[in-house]
Coordinates of C-alpha atoms in Angstrom, one line a residue:
X1 CA 126.8 113.8 118.4
X2 CA 128.1 112.3 121.5
X3 CA 128.6 112.9 125.3
X4 CA 131.1 110.4 127.5
X5 CA 129.5 108.3 129.1
X6 CA 130.3 108.3 133.1
X7 CA 131.0 104.5 135.7
X8 CA 130.5 103.2 138.7
X9 CA 129.3 106.6 140.1
X10 CA 126.5 106.1 143.1
X11 CA 123.6 108.2 142.6
X12 CA 124.9 111.0 145.4
X13 CA 127.4 110.9 143.4
X14 CA 125.5 112.1 140.1
X15 CA 122.0 112.4 139.9
X16 CA 121.0 112.3 136.8
X17 CA 118.9 109.7 135.2
X18 CA 120.1 107.4 131.8
X19 CA 117.8 107.3 129.6
X20 CA 118.4 104.2 126.9
X21 CA 116.8 104.2 123.7
X22 CA 116.5 101.5 120.9
X23 CA 113.3 101.4 118.6
X24 CA 112.5 100.0 115.8
X25 CA 108.9 102.0 115.2
X26 CA 110.7 105.6 115.5
X27 CA 107.2 107.3 116.4
X28 CA 107.7 110.0 118.5
X29 CA 111.6 109.0 119.5
X30 CA 113.0 112.4 118.0
X31 CA 110.2 113.9 120.4
X32 CA 110.7 111.9 124.0
X33 CA 114.2 112.5 122.9
X34 CA 114.2 115.9 123.1
X35 CA 112.1 115.9 126.4
X36 CA 114.1 113.8 128.1
X37 CA 117.2 116.1 127.9
X38 CA 115.6 119.3 128.4
X39 CA 115.1 117.7 132.2
X40 CA 118.8 116.7 132.2
X41 CA 118.3 113.0 131.2
X42 CA 121.5 111.5 129.3
X43 CA 120.3 109.8 125.8
X44 CA 122.4 106.2 125.0
X45 CA 121.1 104.3 121.5
X46 CA 121.5 102.0 119.4
X47 CA 122.8 102.1 116.0
X48 CA 119.7 103.2 113.8
X49 CA 118.5 105.1 116.9
X50 CA 121.3 107.0 118.0
X51 CA 122.0 108.0 114.0
X52 CA 118.6 109.9 114.2
X53 CA 119.1 111.7 117.4
X54 CA 122.2 112.4 116.4
X55 CA 121.3 113.9 113.2
X56 CA 119.0 115.8 115.1
X57 CA 121.4 117.4 117.0
X58 CA 120.6 115.5 120.7
X59 CA 123.9 114.4 122.5
X60 CA 124.0 111.0 122.3
X61 CA 126.1 108.0 123.4
X62 CA 126.2 104.5 121.7
X63 CA 125.4 101.6 123.2
X64 CA 129.2 100.0 121.5
X65 CA 130.4 103.0 124.0
X66 CA 129.4 102.2 126.4
X67 CA 130.0 98.3 126.4
X68 CA 132.8 98.9 124.7
X69 CA 132.0 96.3 122.0
X70 CA 130.8 96.9 118.7
X71 CA 127.5 95.7 117.0
X72 CA 128.3 92.2 115.2
X73 CA 126.3 90.0 113.2
X74 CA 123.7 92.4 110.8
X75 CA 122.8 93.6 114.4
X76 CA 121.8 90.4 115.5
X77 CA 124.7 91.0 118.9
X78 CA 124.9 94.6 120.1
X79 CA 123.3 94.9 123.5
X80 CA 123.8 91.6 124.7
X81 CA 126.3 92.4 127.2
X82 CA 126.5 92.6 130.9
X83 CA 127.4 96.3 130.8
X84 CA 123.4 96.4 129.7
X85 CA 121.6 93.9 131.2
X86 CA 123.9 95.1 134.4
X87 CA 123.1 98.7 134.5
X88 CA 119.2 97.7 134.1
X89 CA 119.0 94.6 136.6
X90 CA 121.2 96.0 139.9
X91 CA 119.1 96.9 142.6
X92 CA 119.4 100.2 144.1
X93 CA 118.6 98.9 147.3
X94 CA 121.0 97.0 147.9
X95 CA 124.8 98.0 148.9
X96 CA 126.3 94.5 147.1
X97 CA 124.4 94.9 143.8
X98 CA 125.5 99.2 143.9
X99 CA 129.3 98.0 144.7
X100 CA 129.3 95.5 141.8
X101 CA 128.6 98.1 139.5
X102 CA 130.8 100.3 140.8
X103 CA 133.8 97.3 140.4
X104 CA 132.7 96.5 137.3
X105 CA 133.0 100.0 135.7
X106 CA 128.9 99.9 135.1
X107 CA 126.7 102.6 135.6
X108 CA 122.6 102.3 136.1
X109 CA 120.0 102.8 133.1
X110 CA 117.0 104.1 134.7
X111 CA 114.9 104.5 132.1
X112 CA 113.9 101.7 128.4
X113 CA 112.1 102.7 125.9
X114 CA 112.5 100.2 123.4
X115 CA 109.8 98.6 120.8
X116 CA 110.0 95.5 119.0
X117 CA 111.2 94.3 115.5
X118 CA 107.7 94.4 113.4
X119 CA 107.7 90.6 113.3
X120 CA 103.6 90.8 113.5
X121 CA 103.2 93.0 110.5
X122 CA 106.5 90.7 108.2
X123 CA 104.2 88.0 108.7
X124 CA 101.3 89.3 107.7
X125 CA 102.6 90.4 104.0
X126 CA 101.8 87.9 102.0
X127 CA 104.7 86.3 100.3
X128 CA 106.5 86.5 103.2
X129 CA 109.5 83.5 103.8
X130 CA 110.9 81.7 106.6
X131 CA 114.0 83.6 106.8
X132 CA 111.9 86.9 106.3
X133 CA 110.7 85.6 109.6
X134 CA 113.5 84.3 111.4
X135 CA 115.6 87.6 110.2
X136 CA 112.4 89.4 112.2
X137 CA 112.6 87.7 116.3
X138 CA 114.1 90.0 117.8
X139 CA 116.3 89.3 120.4
X140 CA 118.1 92.1 122.1
X141 CA 115.2 94.0 122.6
X142 CA 112.6 91.5 124.4
X143 CA 116.3 90.8 127.5
X144 CA 116.7 94.5 127.4
X145 CA 112.5 94.9 128.3
X146 CA 111.8 91.6 130.8
X147 CA 115.8 93.1 132.6
X148 CA 114.2 96.6 132.9
X149 CA 110.2 95.1 133.8
X150 CA 111.6 92.6 135.9
X151 CA 113.5 95.1 137.7
X152 CA 110.3 98.4 137.5
X153 CA 111.0 100.0 141.1
X154 CA 114.3 101.3 139.7
X155 CA 113.5 101.4 136.5
X156 CA 110.5 103.1 134.0
X157 CA 110.0 100.6 131.1
X158 CA 108.1 101.8 127.7
X159 CA 107.5 100.0 124.9
X160 CA 104.6 102.2 123.1
X161 CA 104.9 105.9 121.7
X162 CA 101.3 105.5 123.5
X163 CA 103.5 106.1 126.7
X164 CA 105.7 108.5 125.9
X165 CA 103.8 111.5 126.8
X166 CA 101.9 111.1 129.9
X167 CA 105.1 110.0 131.4
X168 CA 107.3 112.9 129.7
X169 CA 104.6 114.7 132.0
X170 CA 105.3 112.4 135.4
X171 CA 109.4 113.4 134.8
X172 CA 108.5 117.3 134.8
X173 CA 105.9 117.3 137.6
X174 CA 107.8 115.0 139.7
X175 CA 111.6 116.1 139.4
X176 CA 112.9 113.3 137.1
X177 CA 110.9 110.7 139.2
X178 CA 107.5 108.0 138.0
X179 CA 105.7 106.5 141.3
X180 CA 105.8 102.8 142.0
X181 CA 102.4 102.5 141.2
X182 CA 103.2 104.2 137.0
X183 CA 107.0 101.6 136.9
X184 CA 104.6 98.6 137.8
X185 CA 101.9 99.4 135.1
X186 CA 104.8 99.9 132.6
X187 CA 106.3 97.0 133.6
X188 CA 103.3 94.6 133.6
X189 CA 102.7 96.7 130.4
X190 CA 106.1 95.6 129.0
X191 CA 105.6 91.7 130.0
X192 CA 102.3 91.5 127.9
X193 CA 104.0 92.8 125.0
X194 CA 107.0 90.1 125.7
X195 CA 104.4 87.6 125.5
X196 CA 102.1 88.6 122.9
X197 CA 105.7 89.3 120.7
X198 CA 106.6 85.7 121.6
X199 CA 102.7 84.2 121.2
X200 CA 102.8 85.3 117.7
X201 CA 106.5 83.7 116.9
X202 CA 105.2 80.4 118.5
X203 CA 101.6 80.9 116.3
X204 CA 103.9 81.4 113.0
X205 CA 106.3 78.8 113.3
X206 CA 103.9 76.3 115.1
X207 CA 101.8 76.2 111.8
X208 CA 104.3 75.6 109.1
X209 CA 104.9 72.5 107.6
X210 CA 108.7 72.7 107.0
X211 CA 109.9 71.4 103.8
X212 CA 113.6 70.7 103.4
X213 CA 115.1 72.9 101.0
X214 CA 111.5 75.3 100.3
X215 CA 112.0 78.5 102.2
X216 CA 108.6 79.2 102.1
X217 CA 106.9 76.3 104.2
X218 CA 103.0 76.5 103.8
X219 CA 100.5 76.8 106.2
X220 CA 99.3 74.3 108.9
X221 CA 94.9 75.5 109.1
X222 CA 95.8 74.8 113.1
X223 CA 99.2 75.6 114.1
X224 CA 101.1 72.8 116.5
X225 CA 100.4 75.0 120.5
X226 CA 97.8 77.6 120.0
X227 CA 98.3 81.2 122.5
X228 CA 95.3 83.0 123.0
X229 CA 95.6 86.5 123.4
X230 CA 93.5 88.4 125.0
X231 CA 92.6 91.8 127.1
X232 CA 90.4 92.7 129.5
X233 CA 87.9 95.2 129.3
X234 CA 85.2 95.1 131.9
X235 CA 84.9 93.3 135.2
X236 CA 81.3 92.0 135.3
X237 CA 78.9 91.9 138.1
X238 CA 78.4 88.2 138.1
X239 CA 78.5 85.5 135.8
X240 CA 75.2 83.2 134.2
X241 CA 74.4 82.9 137.1
X242 CA 74.6 85.0 140.8
X243 CA 76.7 82.6 142.3
X244 CA 79.8 82.9 139.0
X245 CA 82.1 85.2 138.4
X246 CA 83.1 86.3 135.6
X247 CA 84.6 89.0 132.8
X248 CA 84.7 90.5 129.3
X249 CA 88.0 90.3 127.7
X250 CA 88.3 90.7 123.7
X251 CA 91.3 89.4 120.9
X252 CA 94.6 90.8 121.1
X253 CA 93.4 91.9 116.9
X254 CA 90.0 92.3 116.8
X255 CA 87.7 91.7 113.9
X256 CA 86.5 95.5 112.4
X257 CA 82.7 95.6 114.0
X258 CA 82.8 92.6 115.8
X259 CA 80.5 93.5 119.1
X260 CA 83.5 93.7 121.2
X261 CA 84.3 97.3 119.5
X262 CA 81.0 98.6 120.5
X263 CA 80.7 101.9 122.3
X264 CA 78.3 102.0 124.6
X265 CA 76.1 105.4 124.8
X266 CA 73.7 104.9 127.6
X267 CA 72.7 102.7 129.8
X268 CA 73.4 99.9 132.4
X269 CA 76.5 97.8 133.1
X270 CA 76.4 95.2 130.4
X271 CA 75.9 91.7 132.1
X272 CA 77.5 88.6 130.9
X273 CA 73.8 86.8 129.8
X274 CA 73.8 91.4 128.0
X275 CA 76.9 90.0 126.0
X276 CA 76.4 86.5 124.6
X277 CA 72.5 87.7 123.5
X278 CA 74.3 90.4 122.0
X279 CA 76.6 88.5 120.0
X280 CA 74.1 85.9 118.9
X281 CA 71.6 89.2 118.0
X282 CA 74.5 91.3 116.0
X283 CA 76.6 88.0 113.7
X284 CA 73.1 87.3 113.0
X285 CA 72.1 90.7 111.6
X286 CA 75.2 92.2 110.0
X287 CA 74.7 88.3 107.8
X288 CA 72.5 91.0 106.2
X289 CA 73.0 92.6 102.9
X290 CA 69.5 95.0 103.3
X291 CA 67.7 95.8 106.5
X292 CA 67.4 93.5 109.2
X293 CA 66.4 93.7 112.6
X294 CA 67.1 90.6 114.8
X295 CA 65.0 90.0 118.0
X296 CA 66.9 87.6 120.0
X297 CA 66.6 85.2 123.4
X298 CA 68.4 83.4 125.5
X299 CA 71.2 83.1 122.6
X300 CA 68.3 82.7 119.9
X301 CA 66.4 84.7 117.1
X302 CA 63.2 85.2 118.5
X303 CA 61.7 87.4 115.0
X304 CA 64.2 87.9 112.2
X305 CA 63.0 90.6 109.5
X306 CA 63.8 92.4 106.9
X307 CA 62.3 95.7 105.9
X308 CA 62.4 98.8 103.4
X309 CA 63.5 100.5 107.1
X310 CA 64.8 99.7 110.2
X311 CA 60.9 100.6 110.9
X312 CA 58.9 97.9 108.9
X313 CA 62.4 95.7 109.7
X314 CA 61.7 95.5 113.7
X315 CA 57.6 95.8 112.9
X316 CA 57.3 91.8 111.2
X317 CA 60.5 91.2 113.4
X318 CA 57.9 91.7 116.7
X319 CA 55.0 90.3 114.5
X320 CA 57.1 86.5 115.1
X321 CA 56.9 86.5 118.8
X322 CA 56.3 89.0 120.7
X323 CA 56.3 87.6 124.1
X324 CA 59.6 85.9 123.5
X325 CA 60.8 88.9 122.9
X326 CA 60.0 91.0 125.9
X327 CA 62.5 92.4 127.7
X328 CA 65.1 90.7 124.9
X329 CA 68.1 92.0 123.0
X330 CA 67.8 93.9 119.6
X331 CA 69.7 94.9 116.8
X332 CA 69.9 96.7 113.8
X333 CA 72.1 96.6 110.4
X334 CA 71.4 100.1 109.5
X335 CA 70.9 103.7 111.7
X336 CA 68.3 103.7 113.8
X337 CA 66.2 106.4 113.1
X338 CA 63.7 108.3 115.4
X339 CA 61.0 106.3 114.0
X340 CA 61.8 102.6 114.4
X341 CA 62.9 104.1 117.5
X342 CA 59.6 105.4 118.8
X343 CA 58.2 101.6 118.0
X344 CA 61.4 99.6 119.7
X345 CA 60.7 102.2 122.8
X346 CA 56.9 100.9 123.5
X347 CA 58.6 97.5 124.6
X348 CA 60.6 96.5 127.1
X349 CA 64.1 96.3 125.6
X350 CA 67.5 95.1 127.2
X351 CA 70.1 95.9 124.4
X352 CA 69.6 97.7 121.4
X353 CA 72.7 97.5 118.7
X354 CA 72.9 99.7 115.7
X355 CA 76.0 101.2 112.9
X356 CA 74.6 104.7 114.7
X357 CA 72.1 106.5 115.6
X358 CA 70.3 109.3 114.9
X359 CA 70.3 112.4 117.8
X360 CA 66.4 112.0 117.1
X361 CA 66.9 107.9 117.9
X362 CA 68.6 108.6 121.5
X363 CA 66.5 111.5 122.5
X364 CA 63.7 108.7 122.2
X365 CA 65.7 106.7 125.0
X366 CA 67.2 109.6 126.9
X367 CA 64.3 108.8 130.1
X368 CA 64.7 104.9 129.4
X369 CA 68.5 105.0 131.6
X370 CA 68.4 101.1 131.8
X371 CA 68.2 100.1 128.7
X372 CA 71.6 99.7 126.9
X373 CA 72.2 101.9 123.6
X374 CA 75.5 99.9 121.9
X375 CA 76.6 101.5 118.8
X376 CA 79.1 99.3 116.6
X377 CA 80.4 101.2 113.5
X378 CA 80.9 98.8 110.7
X379 CA 83.5 98.8 108.4
X380 CA 83.6 100.5 104.9
X381 CA 82.3 97.6 102.1
X382 CA 81.5 94.5 103.5
X383 CA 82.1 92.8 101.0
X384 CA 82.9 89.9 102.8
X385 CA 83.7 87.6 105.7
X386 CA 86.3 89.9 107.4
X387 CA 84.7 92.9 106.5
X388 CA 81.7 92.3 108.5
X389 CA 83.2 91.1 112.0
X390 CA 83.1 87.7 111.7
X391 CA 85.3 85.4 113.5
X392 CA 87.9 83.4 111.4
X393 CA 87.5 80.7 113.9
X394 CA 85.9 79.1 116.8
X395 CA 86.6 78.2 120.3
X396 CA 84.5 75.8 123.1
X397 CA 86.4 75.6 126.5
X398 CA 86.0 71.5 127.2
X399 CA 87.3 70.3 130.5
X400 CA 91.5 71.1 130.6
X401 CA 91.1 71.5 126.3
X402 CA 89.8 73.2 123.4
X403 CA 87.8 72.5 120.3
X404 CA 88.6 74.9 118.1
X405 CA 87.5 75.5 114.4
X406 CA 87.4 77.6 111.7
X407 CA 84.5 79.5 111.9
X408 CA 80.7 78.6 110.2
X409 CA 80.8 82.4 107.9
X410 CA 79.5 80.0 104.6
X411 CA 76.6 82.3 103.3
X412 CA 74.7 80.0 100.2
X413 CA 74.3 81.8 96.8
X414 CA 71.0 80.9 94.8
X415 CA 73.0 78.6 92.2
X416 CA 73.9 76.5 95.1
X417 CA 70.8 75.4 95.8
X418 CA 69.6 72.1 94.5
X419 CA 66.0 71.1 93.8
X420 CA 65.0 67.8 94.7
X421 CA 60.8 67.2 93.8
X422 CA 58.8 67.4 91.0
X423 CA 58.0 70.5 92.1
X424 CA 59.8 73.7 91.2
X425 CA 59.9 76.6 93.8
X426 CA 58.7 79.8 92.5
X427 CA 61.0 83.0 92.3
X428 CA 59.4 83.8 96.0
X429 CA 59.7 81.3 97.7
X430 CA 63.5 80.6 96.5
X431 CA 63.8 84.5 98.6
X432 CA 61.9 83.2 101.5
X433 CA 64.2 79.9 101.5
X434 CA 67.7 81.7 101.0
X435 CA 66.2 84.0 104.7
X436 CA 64.4 81.2 106.3
X437 CA 68.3 79.3 105.4
X438 CA 70.2 82.1 106.8
X439 CA 68.5 82.3 110.2
X440 CA 68.4 78.7 110.8
X441 CA 72.0 79.1 110.9
X442 CA 71.3 81.3 114.4
X443 CA 69.5 79.3 115.4
X444 CA 70.3 76.7 117.7
X445 CA 70.1 73.2 116.5
X446 CA 68.2 71.6 116.5
X447 CA 66.4 74.7 114.3
X448 CA 63.7 74.8 112.0
X449 CA 62.3 77.8 110.9
X450 CA 59.0 79.2 109.3
X451 CA 59.4 82.1 107.4
X452 CA 57.3 84.2 104.6
X453 CA 57.8 87.4 102.7
X454 CA 61.7 88.4 104.7
X455 CA 59.7 87.5 108.0
X456 CA 60.1 84.6 110.2
X457 CA 56.6 83.2 111.3
X458 CA 58.1 80.4 114.0
X459 CA 60.6 79.5 115.2
X460 CA 62.1 76.2 116.5
X461 CA 65.3 75.9 119.1
X462 CA 67.5 73.4 120.8
X463 CA 65.5 70.1 120.9
X464 CA 66.7 67.1 120.6
X465 CA 64.7 65.9 118.3
X466 CA 64.0 68.1 115.1
X467 CA 60.4 66.9 115.0
X468 CA 60.0 69.0 118.6
X469 CA 61.9 71.2 117.0
X470 CA 59.2 71.8 114.3
X471 CA 56.5 71.0 116.8
X472 CA 56.9 73.4 118.9
X473 CA 57.3 76.5 116.2
X474 CA 54.5 75.6 114.9
X475 CA 52.8 76.6 118.1
X476 CA 54.9 80.0 119.2
X477 CA 53.2 81.2 115.5
X478 CA 49.8 79.7 116.8
X479 CA 50.0 81.8 120.2
X480 CA 51.2 84.7 117.9
X481 CA 48.3 84.3 115.7
X482 CA 50.6 83.8 112.5
X483 CA 49.2 81.6 109.2
X484 CA 52.2 78.8 108.5
X485 CA 50.0 78.7 105.0
X486 CA 52.2 79.7 101.7
X487 CA 55.8 79.4 104.5
X488 CA 59.1 78.2 103.6
X489 CA 61.0 75.8 106.1
X490 CA 64.2 75.9 107.0
X491 CA 66.2 72.7 108.7
X492 CA 69.6 73.2 109.7
X493 CA 70.3 69.8 109.0
X494 CA 68.7 67.2 107.5
X495 CA 65.1 64.9 107.5
X496 CA 65.9 61.7 109.1
X497 CA 62.3 61.1 108.3
X498 CA 60.2 61.4 107.2
X499 CA 58.0 62.3 110.0
X500 CA 59.3 66.6 110.0
X501 CA 58.4 66.7 106.8
X502 CA 54.8 65.9 107.6
X503 CA 54.7 68.3 110.5
X504 CA 55.5 71.1 108.7
X505 CA 53.7 70.9 105.1
X506 CA 50.9 70.2 108.3
X507 CA 51.2 72.9 109.7
X508 CA 51.2 75.4 106.0
X509 CA 54.2 74.8 104.8
X510 CA 54.7 74.3 100.7
X511 CA 58.4 74.5 100.3
X512 CA 61.6 73.6 102.2
X513 CA 65.1 73.6 102.3
X514 CA 67.6 71.4 104.2
X515 CA 70.5 70.2 103.6
X516 CA 70.3 66.4 102.5
X517 CA 72.7 64.4 102.7
X518 CA 70.2 61.7 105.2
X519 CA 70.4 57.4 103.5
X520 CA 66.8 58.5 103.8
X521 CA 67.1 61.0 101.6
X522 CA 65.1 59.8 98.7
X523 CA 61.7 58.6 101.5
X524 CA 61.7 62.4 102.3
X525 CA 61.3 63.6 98.7
X526 CA 58.9 61.1 97.5
X527 CA 57.2 62.6 100.8
X528 CA 57.7 65.9 100.0
X529 CA 56.3 65.1 96.4
X530 CA 53.4 63.1 97.3
X531 CA 52.4 66.4 99.5
X532 CA 53.0 68.3 96.6
X533 CA 55.3 70.1 98.1
X534 CA 59.0 72.0 96.6
X535 CA 62.2 71.0 98.4
X536 CA 65.5 71.9 97.3
X537 CA 69.1 70.8 99.3
X538 CA 71.6 73.4 100.1
X539 CA 74.5 70.6 100.7
X540 CA 75.5 72.8 103.8
X541 CA 74.0 71.6 107.1
X542 CA 74.3 74.6 109.9
X543 CA 75.0 73.1 113.6
X544 CA 75.2 75.7 116.1
X545 CA 75.3 73.6 120.0

């Protein structure tokens, strides 16, 4: 069913609005068209969308009737025409623009509804060919969106189904008019969508290794051009220091179970440092499959433990370094119950995180209004790195550039360990070594971590010398009145000399895990045999700068 499309009339001759609808994703489009029709707005549309609307009994004019030119090249060309773009781009406040429309028989288009070919979804499918990807690059859609968004003072542009209902409501409330604020907001959203769309195309094509005659080229891990796309979640009061400004952004497509998906249940606004430390705590705690607690201070774990439940895990983690735990960031990988909440509430805590909280646990903190409580729901399953919400890439900003690397998501298994000493570690020591290694991965280099019984006993972090880190870890254990006798020690990188090993053994360690790979490995192994301790190599280094 079509309706004649009038030409070259001014607003005073016919104030009726014209809306052009051309969508790949038809979600909600019939309902929107019905609402627009009920408001007396004329409907113009392209092939598939026009047929759908006509089948629903709505009066619709096909774009081909407006342009007097048929769709061609399998739909590649249908809206790339002056009668479309003239109607979108003409400024209503410039008489010469309106005269040009009248001279060429072009009517204004006041509302544009477009969503684009599903390029991102297409290239995400296994086995997507280059031909599939190319055919899902939209040309006419982005061109119309840019035209409408540029002329935002006169044209409203909708690029997502979530915008339909509020726009209809405003049209109904204001006599078919949208406010400048609404039209500007729609324009910004439209340009952001085009930016993200073009970025996705660039990401895909820049990563291809083109091979003659191969329609499914291999992909590089690192594309020739990187197009980071982030959405601002909030402005922050200040940055790392009060004289710095800051804001908090998330990935366009955030990993499930990551910090940016958190729901803040109570407390003050998060600060820059809160967020940085919270991320360190959350990434560490969700690496454990059993109930665990991580306490972080200045981006380093100062206490980590596992237990039968949150209460035991917290009690053990807190013992490691009660002094540093004051004002710390605390993360649990299990629902926080009232018993654990009562214990945590006895200390000053900046941020408290868990996948969920019982009502009784939240009640405990109701009076502590400044404590920031974050609920971060973990995805179902949790068996793979992606399910745990880990980043696939790490990015570090340097002067006028970026360092990009694949994220350190390596998880050491018992079978990966290589015992290099005469003494074999016991089954209990092996578990302590694996635990210590998991914690060391999240401690700033140079990292030395003493552990025993599923808890940290001393942590040495961020020193220029591995020897100093070992000494600091021992000193901290002494401050907490913890004995290091019979402990397991993890070193995030190899011992370059035997002196670091001697320090941890003198402190009480009976087994050590390190990557190996030093030209003096044999010297260190001989020292371990001399001291009567077990040593295993992981074969993996975990520098964290």
